[in-house]
mmCIF file of C-alpha atoms and ligand atoms in Angstrom:
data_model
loop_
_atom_site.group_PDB
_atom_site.id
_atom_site.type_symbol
_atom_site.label_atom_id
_atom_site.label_comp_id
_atom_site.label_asym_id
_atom_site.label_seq_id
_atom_site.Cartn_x
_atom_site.Cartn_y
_atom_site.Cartn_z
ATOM 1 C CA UNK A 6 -36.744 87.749 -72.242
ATOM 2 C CA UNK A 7 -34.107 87.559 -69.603
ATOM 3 C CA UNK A 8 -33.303 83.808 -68.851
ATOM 4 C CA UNK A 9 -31.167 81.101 -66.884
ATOM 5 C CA UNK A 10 -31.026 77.487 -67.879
ATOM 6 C CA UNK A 11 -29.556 75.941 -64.563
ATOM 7 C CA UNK A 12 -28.681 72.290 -64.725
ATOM 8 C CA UNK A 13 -25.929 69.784 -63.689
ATOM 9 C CA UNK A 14 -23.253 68.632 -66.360
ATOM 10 C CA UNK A 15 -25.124 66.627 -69.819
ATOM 11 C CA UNK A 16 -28.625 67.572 -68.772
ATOM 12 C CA UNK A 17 -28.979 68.994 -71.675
ATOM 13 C CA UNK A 18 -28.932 72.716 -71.524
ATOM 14 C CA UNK A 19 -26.800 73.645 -74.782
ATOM 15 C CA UNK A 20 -28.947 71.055 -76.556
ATOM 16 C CA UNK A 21 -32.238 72.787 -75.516
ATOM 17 C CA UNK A 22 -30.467 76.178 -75.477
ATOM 18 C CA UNK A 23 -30.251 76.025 -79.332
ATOM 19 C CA UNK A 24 -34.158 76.156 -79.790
ATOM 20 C CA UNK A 25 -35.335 78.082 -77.023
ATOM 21 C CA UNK A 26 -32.476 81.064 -77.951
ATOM 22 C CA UNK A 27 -33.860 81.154 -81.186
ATOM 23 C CA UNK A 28 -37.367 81.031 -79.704
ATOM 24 C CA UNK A 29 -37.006 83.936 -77.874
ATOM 25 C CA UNK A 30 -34.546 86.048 -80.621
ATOM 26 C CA UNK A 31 -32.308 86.009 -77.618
ATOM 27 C CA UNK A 32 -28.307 85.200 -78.196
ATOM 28 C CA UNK A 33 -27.352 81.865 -76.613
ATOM 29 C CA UNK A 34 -24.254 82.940 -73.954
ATOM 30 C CA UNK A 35 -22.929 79.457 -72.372
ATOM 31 C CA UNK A 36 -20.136 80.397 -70.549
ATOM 32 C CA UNK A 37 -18.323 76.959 -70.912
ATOM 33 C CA UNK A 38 -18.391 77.421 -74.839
ATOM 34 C CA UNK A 39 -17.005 81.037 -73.969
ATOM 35 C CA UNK A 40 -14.033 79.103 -72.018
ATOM 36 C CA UNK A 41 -13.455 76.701 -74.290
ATOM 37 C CA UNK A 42 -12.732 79.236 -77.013
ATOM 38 C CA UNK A 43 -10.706 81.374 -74.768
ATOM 39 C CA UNK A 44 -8.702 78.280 -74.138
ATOM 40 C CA UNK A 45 -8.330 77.239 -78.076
ATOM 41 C CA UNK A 46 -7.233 81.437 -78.484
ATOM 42 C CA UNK A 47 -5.104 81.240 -75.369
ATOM 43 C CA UNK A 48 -6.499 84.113 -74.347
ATOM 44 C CA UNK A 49 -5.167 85.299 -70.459
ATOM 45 C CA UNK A 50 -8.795 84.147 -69.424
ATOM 46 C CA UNK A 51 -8.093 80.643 -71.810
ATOM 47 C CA UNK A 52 -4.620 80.310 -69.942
ATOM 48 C CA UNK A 53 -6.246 80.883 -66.748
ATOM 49 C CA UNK A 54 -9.502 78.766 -67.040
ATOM 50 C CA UNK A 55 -7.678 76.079 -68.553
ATOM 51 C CA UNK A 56 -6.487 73.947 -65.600
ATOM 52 C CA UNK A 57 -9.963 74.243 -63.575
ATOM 53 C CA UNK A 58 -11.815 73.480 -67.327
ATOM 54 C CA UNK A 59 -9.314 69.887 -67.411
ATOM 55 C CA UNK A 60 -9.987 69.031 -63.559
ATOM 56 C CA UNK A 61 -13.604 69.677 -63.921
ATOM 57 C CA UNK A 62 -13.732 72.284 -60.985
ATOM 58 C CA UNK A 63 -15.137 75.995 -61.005
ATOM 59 C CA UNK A 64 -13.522 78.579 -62.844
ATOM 60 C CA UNK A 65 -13.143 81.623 -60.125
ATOM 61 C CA UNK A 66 -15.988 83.348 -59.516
ATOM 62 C CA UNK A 67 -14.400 87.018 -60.511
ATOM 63 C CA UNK A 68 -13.105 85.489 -63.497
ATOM 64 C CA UNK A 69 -16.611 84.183 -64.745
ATOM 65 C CA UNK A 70 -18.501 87.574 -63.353
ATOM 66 C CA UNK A 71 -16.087 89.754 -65.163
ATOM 67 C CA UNK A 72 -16.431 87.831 -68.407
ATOM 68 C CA UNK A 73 -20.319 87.727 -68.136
ATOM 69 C CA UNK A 74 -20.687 91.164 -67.080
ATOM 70 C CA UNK A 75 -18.715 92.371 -70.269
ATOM 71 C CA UNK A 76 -21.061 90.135 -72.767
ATOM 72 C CA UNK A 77 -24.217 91.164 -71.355
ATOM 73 C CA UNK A 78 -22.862 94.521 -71.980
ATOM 74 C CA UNK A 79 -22.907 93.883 -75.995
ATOM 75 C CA UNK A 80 -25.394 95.288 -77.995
ATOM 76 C CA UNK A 81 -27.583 92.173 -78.761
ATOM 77 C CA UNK A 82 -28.154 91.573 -75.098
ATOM 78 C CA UNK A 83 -30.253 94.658 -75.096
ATOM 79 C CA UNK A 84 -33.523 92.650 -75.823
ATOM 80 C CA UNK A 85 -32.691 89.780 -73.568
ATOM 81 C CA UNK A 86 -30.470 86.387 -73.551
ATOM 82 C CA UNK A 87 -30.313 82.916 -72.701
ATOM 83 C CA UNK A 88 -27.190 82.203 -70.305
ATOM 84 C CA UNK A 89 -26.297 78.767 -69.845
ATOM 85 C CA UNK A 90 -24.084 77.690 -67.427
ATOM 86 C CA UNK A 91 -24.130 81.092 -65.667
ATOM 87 C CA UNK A 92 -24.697 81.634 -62.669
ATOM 88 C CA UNK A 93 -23.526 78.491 -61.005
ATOM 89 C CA UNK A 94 -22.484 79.780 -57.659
ATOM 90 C CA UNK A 95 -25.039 82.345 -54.888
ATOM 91 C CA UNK A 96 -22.628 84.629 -55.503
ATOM 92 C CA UNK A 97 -22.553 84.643 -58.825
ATOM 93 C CA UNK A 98 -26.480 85.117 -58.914
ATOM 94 C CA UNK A 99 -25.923 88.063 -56.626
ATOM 95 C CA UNK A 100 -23.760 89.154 -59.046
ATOM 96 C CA UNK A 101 -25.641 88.792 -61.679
ATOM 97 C CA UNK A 102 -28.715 90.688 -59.944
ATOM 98 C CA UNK A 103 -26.867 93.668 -60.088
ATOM 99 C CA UNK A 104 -26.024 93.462 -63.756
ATOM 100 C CA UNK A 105 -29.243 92.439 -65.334
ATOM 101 C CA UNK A 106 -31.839 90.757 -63.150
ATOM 102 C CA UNK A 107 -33.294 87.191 -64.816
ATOM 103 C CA UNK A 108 -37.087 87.119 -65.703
ATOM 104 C CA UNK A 109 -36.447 83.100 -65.160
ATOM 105 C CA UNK A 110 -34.567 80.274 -64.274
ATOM 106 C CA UNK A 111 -35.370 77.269 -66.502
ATOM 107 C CA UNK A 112 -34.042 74.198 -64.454
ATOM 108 C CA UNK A 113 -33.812 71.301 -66.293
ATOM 109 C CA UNK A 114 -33.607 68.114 -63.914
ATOM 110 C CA UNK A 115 -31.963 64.652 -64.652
ATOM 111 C CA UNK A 116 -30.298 61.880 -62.982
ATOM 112 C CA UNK A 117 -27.070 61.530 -62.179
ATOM 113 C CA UNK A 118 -26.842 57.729 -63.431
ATOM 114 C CA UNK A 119 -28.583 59.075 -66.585
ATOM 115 C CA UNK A 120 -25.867 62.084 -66.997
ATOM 116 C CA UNK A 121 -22.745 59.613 -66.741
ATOM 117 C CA UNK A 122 -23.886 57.758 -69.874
ATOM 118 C CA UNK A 123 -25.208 61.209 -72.073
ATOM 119 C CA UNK A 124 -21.319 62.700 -70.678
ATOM 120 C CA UNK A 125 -19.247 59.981 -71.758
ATOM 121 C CA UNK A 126 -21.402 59.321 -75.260
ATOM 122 C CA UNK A 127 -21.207 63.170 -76.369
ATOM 123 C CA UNK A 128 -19.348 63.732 -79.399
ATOM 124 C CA UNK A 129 -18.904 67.768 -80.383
ATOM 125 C CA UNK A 130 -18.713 68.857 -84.127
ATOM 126 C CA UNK A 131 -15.163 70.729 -84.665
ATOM 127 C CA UNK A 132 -17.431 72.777 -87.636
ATOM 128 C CA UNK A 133 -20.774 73.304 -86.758
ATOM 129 C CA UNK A 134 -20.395 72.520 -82.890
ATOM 130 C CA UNK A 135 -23.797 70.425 -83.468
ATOM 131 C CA UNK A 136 -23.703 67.351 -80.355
ATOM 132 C CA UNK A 137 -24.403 64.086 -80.970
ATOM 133 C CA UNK A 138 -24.462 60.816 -78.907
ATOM 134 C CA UNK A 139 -21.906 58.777 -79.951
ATOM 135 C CA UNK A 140 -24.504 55.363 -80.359
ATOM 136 C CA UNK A 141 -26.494 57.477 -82.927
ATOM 137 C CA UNK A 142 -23.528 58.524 -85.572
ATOM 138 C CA UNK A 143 -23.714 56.181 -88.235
ATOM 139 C CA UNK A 144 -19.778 57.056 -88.461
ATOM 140 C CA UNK A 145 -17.878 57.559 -84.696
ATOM 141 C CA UNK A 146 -15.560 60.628 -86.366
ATOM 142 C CA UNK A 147 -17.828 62.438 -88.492
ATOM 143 C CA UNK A 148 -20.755 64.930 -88.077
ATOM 144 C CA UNK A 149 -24.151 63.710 -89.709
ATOM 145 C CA UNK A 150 -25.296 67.337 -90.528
ATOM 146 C CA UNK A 151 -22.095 69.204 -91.657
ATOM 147 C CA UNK A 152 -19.519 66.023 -92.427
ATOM 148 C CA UNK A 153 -17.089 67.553 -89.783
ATOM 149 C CA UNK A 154 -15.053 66.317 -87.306
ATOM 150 C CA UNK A 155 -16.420 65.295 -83.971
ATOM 151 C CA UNK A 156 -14.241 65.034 -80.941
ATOM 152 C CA UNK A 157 -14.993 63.834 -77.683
ATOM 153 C CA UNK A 158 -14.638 67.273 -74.725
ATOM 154 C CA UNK A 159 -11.474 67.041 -72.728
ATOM 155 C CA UNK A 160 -13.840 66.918 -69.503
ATOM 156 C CA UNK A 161 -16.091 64.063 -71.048
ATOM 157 C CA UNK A 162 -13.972 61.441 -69.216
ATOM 158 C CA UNK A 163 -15.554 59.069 -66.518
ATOM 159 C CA UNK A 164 -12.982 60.924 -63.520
ATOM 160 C CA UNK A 165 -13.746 64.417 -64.348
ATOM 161 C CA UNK A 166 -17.313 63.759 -64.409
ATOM 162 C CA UNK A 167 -17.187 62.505 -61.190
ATOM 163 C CA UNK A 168 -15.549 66.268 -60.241
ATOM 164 C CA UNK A 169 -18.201 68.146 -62.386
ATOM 165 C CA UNK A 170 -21.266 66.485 -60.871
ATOM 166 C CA UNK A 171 -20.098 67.104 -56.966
ATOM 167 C CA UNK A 172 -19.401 70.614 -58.660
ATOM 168 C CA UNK A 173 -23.180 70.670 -58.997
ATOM 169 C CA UNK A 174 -24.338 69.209 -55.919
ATOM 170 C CA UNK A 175 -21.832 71.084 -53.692
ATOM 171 C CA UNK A 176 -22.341 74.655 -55.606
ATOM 172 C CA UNK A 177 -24.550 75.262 -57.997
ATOM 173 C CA UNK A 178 -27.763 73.324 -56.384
ATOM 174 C CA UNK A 179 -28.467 75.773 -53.696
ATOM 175 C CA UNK A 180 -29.306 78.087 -56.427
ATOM 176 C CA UNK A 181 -32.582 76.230 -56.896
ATOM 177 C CA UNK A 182 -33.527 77.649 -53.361
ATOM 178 C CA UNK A 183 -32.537 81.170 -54.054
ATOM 179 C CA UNK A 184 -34.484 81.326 -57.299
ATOM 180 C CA UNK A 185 -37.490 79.471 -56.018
ATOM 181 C CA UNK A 186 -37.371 82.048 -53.027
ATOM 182 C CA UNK A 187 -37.546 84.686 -55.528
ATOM 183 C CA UNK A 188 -40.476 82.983 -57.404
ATOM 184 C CA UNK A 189 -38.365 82.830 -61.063
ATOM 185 C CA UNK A 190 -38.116 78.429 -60.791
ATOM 186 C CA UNK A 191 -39.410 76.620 -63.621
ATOM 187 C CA UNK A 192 -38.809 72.684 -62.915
ATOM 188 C CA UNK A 193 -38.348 70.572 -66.328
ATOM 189 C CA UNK A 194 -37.990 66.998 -66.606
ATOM 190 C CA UNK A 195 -35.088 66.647 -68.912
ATOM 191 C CA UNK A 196 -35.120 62.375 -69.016
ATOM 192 C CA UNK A 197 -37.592 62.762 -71.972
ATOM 193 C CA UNK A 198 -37.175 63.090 -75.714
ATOM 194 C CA UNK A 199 -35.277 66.099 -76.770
ATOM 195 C CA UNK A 200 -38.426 67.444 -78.570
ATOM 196 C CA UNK A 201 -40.523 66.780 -75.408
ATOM 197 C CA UNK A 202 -38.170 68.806 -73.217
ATOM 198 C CA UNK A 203 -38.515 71.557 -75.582
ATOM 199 C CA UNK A 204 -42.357 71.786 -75.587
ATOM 200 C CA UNK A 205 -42.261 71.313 -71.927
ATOM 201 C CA UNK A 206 -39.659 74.135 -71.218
ATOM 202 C CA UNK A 207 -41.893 76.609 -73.224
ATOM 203 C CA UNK A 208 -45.205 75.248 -71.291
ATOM 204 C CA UNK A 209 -43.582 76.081 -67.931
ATOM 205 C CA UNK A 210 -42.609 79.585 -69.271
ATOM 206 C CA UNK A 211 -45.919 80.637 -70.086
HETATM 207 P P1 AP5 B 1407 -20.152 73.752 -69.416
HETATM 208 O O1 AP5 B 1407 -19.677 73.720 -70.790
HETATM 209 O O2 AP5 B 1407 -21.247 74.662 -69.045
HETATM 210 O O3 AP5 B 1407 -20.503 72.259 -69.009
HETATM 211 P P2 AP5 B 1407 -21.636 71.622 -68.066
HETATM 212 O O4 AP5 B 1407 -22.438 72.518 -67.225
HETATM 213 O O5 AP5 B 1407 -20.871 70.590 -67.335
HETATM 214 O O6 AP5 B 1407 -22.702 71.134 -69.014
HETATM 215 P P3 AP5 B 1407 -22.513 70.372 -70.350
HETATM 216 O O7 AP5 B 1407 -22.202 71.324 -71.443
HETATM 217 O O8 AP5 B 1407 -21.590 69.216 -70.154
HETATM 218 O O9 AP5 B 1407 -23.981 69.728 -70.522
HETATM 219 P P4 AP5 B 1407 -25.302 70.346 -71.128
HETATM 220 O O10 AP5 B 1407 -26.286 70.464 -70.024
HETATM 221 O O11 AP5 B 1407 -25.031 71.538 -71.962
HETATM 222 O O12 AP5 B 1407 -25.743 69.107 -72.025
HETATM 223 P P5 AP5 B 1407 -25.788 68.921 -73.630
HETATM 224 O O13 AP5 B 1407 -26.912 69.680 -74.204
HETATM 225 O O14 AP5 B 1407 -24.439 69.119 -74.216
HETATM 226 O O15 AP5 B 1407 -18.941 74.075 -68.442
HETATM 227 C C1 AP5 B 1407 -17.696 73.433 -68.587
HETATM 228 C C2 AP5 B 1407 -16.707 73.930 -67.544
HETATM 229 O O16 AP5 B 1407 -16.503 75.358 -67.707
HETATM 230 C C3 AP5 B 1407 -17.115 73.763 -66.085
HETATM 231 O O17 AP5 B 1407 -16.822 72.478 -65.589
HETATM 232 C C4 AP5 B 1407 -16.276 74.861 -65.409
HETATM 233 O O18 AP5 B 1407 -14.945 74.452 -65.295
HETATM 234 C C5 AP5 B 1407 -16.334 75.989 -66.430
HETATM 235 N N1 AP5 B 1407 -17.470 76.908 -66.204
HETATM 236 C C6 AP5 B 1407 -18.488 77.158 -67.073
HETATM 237 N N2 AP5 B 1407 -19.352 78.048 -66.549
HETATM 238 C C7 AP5 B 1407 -18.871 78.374 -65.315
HETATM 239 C C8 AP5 B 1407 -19.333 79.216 -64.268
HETATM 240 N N3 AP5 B 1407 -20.476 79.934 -64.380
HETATM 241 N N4 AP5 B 1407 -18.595 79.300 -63.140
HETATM 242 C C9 AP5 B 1407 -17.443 78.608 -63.002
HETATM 243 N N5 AP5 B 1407 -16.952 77.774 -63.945
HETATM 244 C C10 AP5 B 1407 -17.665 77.659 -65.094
HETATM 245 O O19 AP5 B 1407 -26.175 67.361 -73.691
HETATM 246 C C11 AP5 B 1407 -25.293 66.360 -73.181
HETATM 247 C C12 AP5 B 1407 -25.445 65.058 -73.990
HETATM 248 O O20 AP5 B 1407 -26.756 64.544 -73.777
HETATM 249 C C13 AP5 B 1407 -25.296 65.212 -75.503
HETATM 250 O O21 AP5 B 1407 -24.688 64.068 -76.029
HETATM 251 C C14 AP5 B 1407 -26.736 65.339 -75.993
HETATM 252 O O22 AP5 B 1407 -26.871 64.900 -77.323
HETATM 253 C C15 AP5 B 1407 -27.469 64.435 -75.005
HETATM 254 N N6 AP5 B 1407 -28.860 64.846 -74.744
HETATM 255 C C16 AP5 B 1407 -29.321 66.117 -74.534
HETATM 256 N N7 AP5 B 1407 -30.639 66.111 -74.291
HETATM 257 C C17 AP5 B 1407 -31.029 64.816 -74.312
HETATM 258 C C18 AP5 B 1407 -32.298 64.135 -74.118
HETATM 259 N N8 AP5 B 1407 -33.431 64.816 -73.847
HETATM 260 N N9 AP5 B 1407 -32.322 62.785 -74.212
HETATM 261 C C19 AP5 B 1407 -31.181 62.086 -74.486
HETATM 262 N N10 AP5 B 1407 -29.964 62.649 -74.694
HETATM 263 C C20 AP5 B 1407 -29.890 64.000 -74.597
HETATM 264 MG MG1 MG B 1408 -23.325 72.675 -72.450
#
């Protein structure tokens, strides 16, 4: 299974990602999470990603193509993945095409008011990377399942948001039409319970 989860900024694509990777025995690729370790390795993608990362804008498209291209080209992509975050401009999907054409695009929908709260409440394990609101850690600093620490992401404040969502509108939403006009959409409400969204993203696969 070849598949996209498309989505703007705290929709809650790495949450759902998680499950429906394992699902599917496909690996989870979130290009973000890619950047962000790049960035902690200050690697000459890290040193370059970094500044559009901390303003909330795109990363270059070449940049982001080259890095897919050379993950999908890894041995456990052979039976399929789950790419999150990618692609998240046309021509990134026309990109992609050319490497490894999706099966589907998983679009999980939410509203921006909603995403501003979910943004500025996430709280990222340092150890297990496990995400958490911040209103349902019975202790702000530390990670319920691995004891941890959790730290708040760089682009998690209420400015860069602002950046990251117009990202979305401006960029990454006309996506929805090229997918829909190839007939790969799947529309999921993601303002439900996490376990809701799950069972609903699987429904709309089938
Ligand atoms: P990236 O890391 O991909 O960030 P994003 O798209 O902005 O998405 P997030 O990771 O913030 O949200 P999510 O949808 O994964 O939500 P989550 O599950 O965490 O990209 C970061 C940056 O990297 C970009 O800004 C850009 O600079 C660069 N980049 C990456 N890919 C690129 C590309 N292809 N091209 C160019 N640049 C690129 O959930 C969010 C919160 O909500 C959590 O607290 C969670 O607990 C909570 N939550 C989740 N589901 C629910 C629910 N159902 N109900 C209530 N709360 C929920
Ligand atoms: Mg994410």
């Amino acid at each position: 299974m070849k598949l996209i989860f498309l989505g703007p900024p705290g929709a809650g694509k790495g949450t759902q990602a998680a499950g429906v990777s394992a699902h599917f025995r496909v690996p989870h690729i979130s290009t973000g999470d890619m950047f962000r370790s790049a960035i902690k390795n200050e690697t000459p993608v890290g040193i370059e990603a970094k500044r559009y990362l901390d303003a909330g804008e795109l990363v270059p498209d070449s940049v982001v193509i080259d890095m897919v291209r050379e993950r999908l080209a890894m041995d456990d992509c052979k039976s399929g993945y789950l790419l999150d975050g990618f692609p998240r401009t046309v021509d990134q999907a026309v990109a992609l095409d050319g490497i490894s054409e999706p099966d589907a695009v998983v679009e999980i929908e939410v509203r921006d008011e909603k995403l501003l709260d979910r943004l500025t409440g996430r709280r990222v394990c340092g150890k297990c990377q496990g995400t958490f609101h911040v209103s349902k850690l019975a202790d702000a600093h530390t990670c319920p399942v691995c004891g941890g620490e959790v730290y708040q992401r760089e682009d998690d404040r209420p400015e860069t948001i602002s950046t990251r969502l117009r990202a979305y509108h401006e960029q990454t939403e006309p996506l929805i039409g090229y997918y829909s006009g190839k007939d790969k959409l799947c529309r999921v409400n993601g303002d439900s319970r996490v376990e809701d969204v799950f069972k609903n993203i699987l429904a709309s696969l089938e």
